[in-house]
């Protein structure tokens, strides 16, 4: 996709962010529970509608898979797609409801089961993260653009991002030994795909996620951290997209890789 195309996606993300800010500041969320007991708000629905409308306007031939329309597509239909948009209009609905500002808009383009473009927008801080395959990763704040690249010099303390809603998830002893690398470790609870942004910009060095996530939770962040020089891996190897089940396996985002994925994800936890 051309740079002009990326700018269109950035603009759509900002427009959705404005919708979310307006609902967030109104305090009127109209919360209901979905079948999986996760919350759904008026903001989720409005954001989904705007993303679908705008992506369809600019790219009518590319299907759209959103958290809010996933049930409308069967795998037999999805597996015919050459490429598709994978979006989470409001990532971090619990953060939104709890009013802690850590919610995001995620838009990714998937091709051959991998993200080739990703945009993450943080509405309450007006921070935009974006990346395109082989074009690098970037952060934009108040029109100032910063190139994101992992540091080759480890800090004295290893800071690890973990899910705010699953912050007490236990980590296996082999994984703990591998990620500590002899350093003290500090766990940093963070909501939504903002964790990927914090890894890419160097605020934290690693993101460990052993709890459940869906493909739309990770796609935009996946291409961001990869383009910044990090690895994202599961017990089975690479994290892939458009699977029969849209549920992700547990994964780790870090600056190093290993072929012994079983060492990190297998066995019991302590």
GROMACS .gro file of C-alpha atoms in nm:
model
  270
    1UNK     CA    1   0.000   0.000   0.000
    2UNK     CA    2   0.127   0.346  -0.084
    3UNK     CA    3   0.215   0.611   0.172
    4UNK     CA    4  -0.100   0.796   0.063
    5UNK     CA    5  -0.297   0.486   0.163
    6UNK     CA    6  -0.133   0.481   0.503
    7UNK     CA    7  -0.227   0.844   0.555
    8UNK     CA    8  -0.591   0.757   0.483
    9UNK     CA    9  -0.584   0.488   0.754
   10UNK     CA   10  -0.422   0.729   0.997
   11UNK     CA   11  -0.698   0.981   0.933
   12UNK     CA   12  -0.970   0.720   0.983
   13UNK     CA   13  -0.811   0.619   1.314
   14UNK     CA   14  -0.807   0.982   1.427
   15UNK     CA   15  -1.173   1.026   1.330
   16UNK     CA   16  -1.267   0.719   1.532
   17UNK     CA   17  -1.061   0.854   1.820
   18UNK     CA   18  -1.267   1.172   1.817
   19UNK     CA   19  -1.587   0.968   1.833
   20UNK     CA   20  -1.451   0.773   2.128
   21UNK     CA   21  -1.341   1.089   2.310
   22UNK     CA   22  -1.685   1.241   2.274
   23UNK     CA   23  -1.860   0.936   2.419
   24UNK     CA   24  -1.593   0.897   2.688
   25UNK     CA   25  -1.634   1.254   2.807
   26UNK     CA   26  -2.014   1.234   2.795
   27UNK     CA   27  -2.014   0.956   3.058
   28UNK     CA   28  -2.308   0.786   2.879
   29UNK     CA   29  -2.179   0.445   2.769
   30UNK     CA   30  -2.492   0.220   2.748
   31UNK     CA   31  -2.295  -0.088   2.857
   32UNK     CA   32  -2.427  -0.435   2.771
   33UNK     CA   33  -2.262  -0.777   2.802
   34UNK     CA   34  -2.189  -0.984   2.493
   35UNK     CA   35  -2.231  -1.363   2.484
   36UNK     CA   36  -1.874  -1.409   2.611
   37UNK     CA   37  -1.952  -1.174   2.901
   38UNK     CA   38  -1.720  -0.904   2.770
   39UNK     CA   39  -1.861  -0.548   2.777
   40UNK     CA   40  -1.993  -0.363   2.474
   41UNK     CA   41  -2.061   0.011   2.480
   42UNK     CA   42  -2.222   0.268   2.255
   43UNK     CA   43  -1.869   0.382   2.173
   44UNK     CA   44  -1.775   0.034   2.038
   45UNK     CA   45  -2.074   0.041   1.805
   46UNK     CA   46  -2.025   0.397   1.680
   47UNK     CA   47  -1.653   0.338   1.622
   48UNK     CA   48  -1.721   0.015   1.433
   49UNK     CA   49  -1.979   0.184   1.210
   50UNK     CA   50  -1.741   0.468   1.121
   51UNK     CA   51  -1.447   0.240   1.042
   52UNK     CA   52  -1.659   0.017   0.819
   53UNK     CA   53  -1.810   0.317   0.640
   54UNK     CA   54  -1.473   0.481   0.572
   55UNK     CA   55  -1.279   0.168   0.478
   56UNK     CA   56  -1.559   0.066   0.243
   57UNK     CA   57  -1.553   0.414   0.088
   58UNK     CA   58  -1.181   0.409   0.013
   59UNK     CA   59  -1.123   0.036  -0.036
   60UNK     CA   60  -1.454  -0.123  -0.145
   61UNK     CA   61  -1.290  -0.447  -0.263
   62UNK     CA   62  -1.114  -0.531   0.066
   63UNK     CA   63  -1.322  -0.722   0.325
   64UNK     CA   64  -1.337  -0.594   0.683
   65UNK     CA   65  -1.314  -0.821   0.986
   66UNK     CA   66  -1.392  -0.632   1.306
   67UNK     CA   67  -1.443  -0.743   1.663
   68UNK     CA   68  -1.802  -0.625   1.621
   69UNK     CA   69  -1.880  -0.819   1.300
   70UNK     CA   70  -1.668  -1.135   1.339
   71UNK     CA   71  -1.973  -1.361   1.374
   72UNK     CA   72  -2.096  -1.251   1.030
   73UNK     CA   73  -1.808  -1.428   0.852
   74UNK     CA   74  -1.763  -1.804   0.833
   75UNK     CA   75  -1.414  -1.950   0.798
   76UNK     CA   76  -1.509  -2.091   0.457
   77UNK     CA   77  -1.570  -1.732   0.348
   78UNK     CA   78  -1.264  -1.587   0.521
   79UNK     CA   79  -1.021  -1.840   0.379
   80UNK     CA   80  -1.098  -1.714   0.028
   81UNK     CA   81  -0.969  -1.365   0.114
   82UNK     CA   82  -0.641  -1.257  -0.043
   83UNK     CA   83  -0.619  -0.968   0.199
   84UNK     CA   84  -0.849  -0.800   0.450
   85UNK     CA   85  -0.876  -0.529   0.712
   86UNK     CA   86  -0.857  -0.655   1.071
   87UNK     CA   87  -0.978  -0.392   1.316
   88UNK     CA   88  -1.066  -0.336   1.678
   89UNK     CA   89  -1.264  -0.010   1.687
   90UNK     CA   90  -1.224   0.019   2.066
   91UNK     CA   91  -0.949  -0.192   2.214
   92UNK     CA   92  -0.966  -0.174   2.590
   93UNK     CA   93  -1.339  -0.141   2.651
   94UNK     CA   94  -1.283  -0.214   3.020
   95UNK     CA   95  -1.025   0.065   3.033
   96UNK     CA   96  -1.277   0.292   2.862
   97UNK     CA   97  -1.548   0.208   3.117
   98UNK     CA   98  -1.303   0.242   3.408
   99UNK     CA   99  -1.193   0.583   3.270
  100UNK     CA  100  -0.819   0.520   3.287
  101UNK     CA  101  -0.749   0.655   2.934
  102UNK     CA  102  -0.564   0.339   2.818
  103UNK     CA  103  -0.783   0.246   2.522
  104UNK     CA  104  -0.691   0.247   2.155
  105UNK     CA  105  -0.812   0.219   1.796
  106UNK     CA  106  -0.648  -0.067   1.601
  107UNK     CA  107  -0.649  -0.098   1.221
  108UNK     CA  108  -0.436  -0.353   1.035
  109UNK     CA  109  -0.415  -0.485   0.681
  110UNK     CA  110  -0.354  -0.860   0.658
  111UNK     CA  111  -0.204  -1.034   0.358
  112UNK     CA  112  -0.100  -1.401   0.342
  113UNK     CA  113  -0.184  -1.445   0.712
  114UNK     CA  114   0.049  -1.167   0.827
  115UNK     CA  115  -0.002  -0.794   0.896
  116UNK     CA  116   0.158  -0.568   0.638
  117UNK     CA  117   0.030  -0.237   0.777
  118UNK     CA  118  -0.083  -0.130   1.121
  119UNK     CA  119  -0.209   0.183   1.293
  120UNK     CA  120  -0.271   0.225   1.667
  121UNK     CA  121  -0.424   0.549   1.787
  122UNK     CA  122  -0.446   0.649   2.154
  123UNK     CA  123  -0.731   0.903   2.164
  124UNK     CA  124  -0.681   1.052   2.510
  125UNK     CA  125  -0.312   1.133   2.457
  126UNK     CA  126  -0.339   1.196   2.080
  127UNK     CA  127  -0.053   0.953   2.012
  128UNK     CA  128  -0.038   0.770   1.680
  129UNK     CA  129   0.176   0.459   1.625
  130UNK     CA  130   0.206   0.319   1.276
  131UNK     CA  131   0.412   0.079   1.066
  132UNK     CA  132   0.422  -0.066   0.719
  133UNK     CA  133   0.605  -0.377   0.604
  134UNK     CA  134   0.971  -0.299   0.530
  135UNK     CA  135   0.907   0.072   0.589
  136UNK     CA  136   0.983   0.098   0.962
  137UNK     CA  137   0.782   0.187   1.271
  138UNK     CA  138   0.689   0.537   1.384
  139UNK     CA  139   0.526   0.736   1.661
  140UNK     CA  140   0.358   1.071   1.598
  141UNK     CA  141   0.277   1.317   1.876
  142UNK     CA  142   0.151   1.668   1.793
  143UNK     CA  143   0.279   1.640   1.432
  144UNK     CA  144   0.625   1.536   1.552
  145UNK     CA  145   0.727   1.199   1.406
  146UNK     CA  146   0.980   0.972   1.577
  147UNK     CA  147   1.132   0.659   1.423
  148UNK     CA  148   1.102   0.360   1.657
  149UNK     CA  149   1.385   0.108   1.679
  150UNK     CA  150   1.484  -0.125   1.961
  151UNK     CA  151   1.781  -0.023   2.172
  152UNK     CA  152   2.091  -0.240   2.152
  153UNK     CA  153   2.184  -0.146   2.510
  154UNK     CA  154   1.977  -0.322   2.778
  155UNK     CA  155   1.878  -0.120   3.082
  156UNK     CA  156   1.974  -0.212   3.438
  157UNK     CA  157   1.617  -0.322   3.514
  158UNK     CA  158   1.401  -0.529   3.279
  159UNK     CA  159   1.056  -0.369   3.245
  160UNK     CA  160   0.788  -0.611   3.123
  161UNK     CA  161   0.442  -0.502   3.010
  162UNK     CA  162   0.156  -0.723   3.122
  163UNK     CA  163  -0.218  -0.696   3.074
  164UNK     CA  164  -0.388  -0.468   3.322
  165UNK     CA  165  -0.685  -0.706   3.339
  166UNK     CA  166  -0.464  -1.017   3.365
  167UNK     CA  167  -0.176  -0.868   3.563
  168UNK     CA  168  -0.163  -1.160   3.806
  169UNK     CA  169  -0.116  -1.421   3.533
  170UNK     CA  170   0.161  -1.654   3.647
  171UNK     CA  171   0.473  -1.696   3.436
  172UNK     CA  172   0.654  -2.030   3.413
  173UNK     CA  173   0.988  -2.058   3.590
  174UNK     CA  174   1.183  -2.130   3.264
  175UNK     CA  175   1.026  -1.823   3.101
  176UNK     CA  176   1.100  -1.612   3.407
  177UNK     CA  177   1.466  -1.721   3.403
  178UNK     CA  178   1.492  -1.651   3.031
  179UNK     CA  179   1.337  -1.306   3.037
  180UNK     CA  180   1.516  -1.185   3.352
  181UNK     CA  181   1.861  -1.246   3.205
  182UNK     CA  182   2.017  -1.177   3.545
  183UNK     CA  183   1.844  -0.840   3.589
  184UNK     CA  184   1.578  -0.726   3.832
  185UNK     CA  185   1.236  -0.733   3.674
  186UNK     CA  186   0.952  -0.481   3.697
  187UNK     CA  187   0.603  -0.570   3.573
  188UNK     CA  188   0.413  -0.278   3.419
  189UNK     CA  189   0.033  -0.331   3.394
  190UNK     CA  190  -0.099  -0.161   3.079
  191UNK     CA  191  -0.434  -0.177   2.901
  192UNK     CA  192  -0.511  -0.243   2.532
  193UNK     CA  193  -0.265  -0.247   2.240
  194UNK     CA  194  -0.082   0.041   2.405
  195UNK     CA  195   0.153  -0.231   2.534
  196UNK     CA  196   0.286  -0.281   2.181
  197UNK     CA  197   0.351   0.090   2.149
  198UNK     CA  198   0.541   0.100   2.477
  199UNK     CA  199   0.762  -0.188   2.361
  200UNK     CA  200   0.830  -0.028   2.023
  201UNK     CA  201   0.921   0.309   2.177
  202UNK     CA  202   1.142   0.154   2.447
  203UNK     CA  203   0.938   0.241   2.757
  204UNK     CA  204   0.928  -0.133   2.830
  205UNK     CA  205   1.151  -0.403   2.681
  206UNK     CA  206   0.907  -0.691   2.668
  207UNK     CA  207   0.540  -0.783   2.664
  208UNK     CA  208   0.428  -1.121   2.796
  209UNK     CA  209   0.069  -1.230   2.730
  210UNK     CA  210  -0.041  -1.568   2.858
  211UNK     CA  211  -0.410  -1.482   2.883
  212UNK     CA  212  -0.657  -1.488   2.592
  213UNK     CA  213  -0.645  -1.238   2.306
  214UNK     CA  214  -0.811  -1.226   1.966
  215UNK     CA  215  -0.652  -1.155   1.631
  216UNK     CA  216  -0.787  -0.798   1.618
  217UNK     CA  217  -0.618  -0.727   1.952
  218UNK     CA  218  -0.269  -0.792   1.816
  219UNK     CA  219  -0.247  -0.740   1.438
  220UNK     CA  220  -0.167  -0.366   1.432
  221UNK     CA  221   0.072  -0.401   1.725
  222UNK     CA  222   0.236  -0.705   1.565
  223UNK     CA  223   0.360  -0.518   1.258
  224UNK     CA  224   0.459  -0.220   1.476
  225UNK     CA  225   0.694  -0.416   1.703
  226UNK     CA  226   0.833  -0.624   1.417
  227UNK     CA  227   0.921  -0.314   1.218
  228UNK     CA  228   1.085  -0.173   1.532
  229UNK     CA  229   1.310  -0.480   1.546
  230UNK     CA  230   1.134  -0.699   1.802
  231UNK     CA  231   1.010  -1.057   1.780
  232UNK     CA  232   0.659  -1.182   1.857
  233UNK     CA  233   0.632  -1.555   1.907
  234UNK     CA  234   0.410  -1.832   2.042
  235UNK     CA  235   0.477  -2.190   2.143
  236UNK     CA  236   0.407  -2.290   1.782
  237UNK     CA  237   0.636  -2.019   1.640
  238UNK     CA  238   0.500  -1.719   1.451
  239UNK     CA  239   0.170  -1.553   1.538
  240UNK     CA  240  -0.056  -1.589   1.233
  241UNK     CA  241  -0.390  -1.445   1.123
  242UNK     CA  242  -0.717  -1.557   0.963
  243UNK     CA  243  -0.707  -1.891   1.139
  244UNK     CA  244  -1.019  -2.111   1.171
  245UNK     CA  245  -1.032  -1.986   1.530
  246UNK     CA  246  -0.958  -1.616   1.574
  247UNK     CA  247  -0.823  -1.679   1.924
  248UNK     CA  248  -0.448  -1.618   1.964
  249UNK     CA  249  -0.212  -1.853   2.142
  250UNK     CA  250  -0.014  -1.714   2.439
  251UNK     CA  251   0.275  -1.502   2.309
  252UNK     CA  252   0.577  -1.299   2.404
  253UNK     CA  253   0.715  -0.980   2.244
  254UNK     CA  254   1.086  -0.935   2.304
  255UNK     CA  255   1.415  -0.824   2.154
  256UNK     CA  256   1.555  -1.175   2.124
  257UNK     CA  257   1.428  -1.501   1.986
  258UNK     CA  258   1.464  -1.868   2.067
  259UNK     CA  259   1.388  -2.189   1.883
  260UNK     CA  260   1.288  -2.358   2.210
  261UNK     CA  261   0.935  -2.225   2.232
  262UNK     CA  262   0.833  -2.521   2.452
  263UNK     CA  263   1.083  -2.399   2.711
  264UNK     CA  264   0.897  -2.071   2.733
  265UNK     CA  265   0.535  -2.182   2.705
  266UNK     CA  266   0.528  -2.552   2.793
  267UNK     CA  267   0.488  -2.720   3.132
  268UNK     CA  268   0.325  -2.588   3.444
  269UNK     CA  269   0.337  -2.240   3.589
  270UNK     CA  270   0.459  -2.134   3.929
   0.00000   0.00000   0.00000
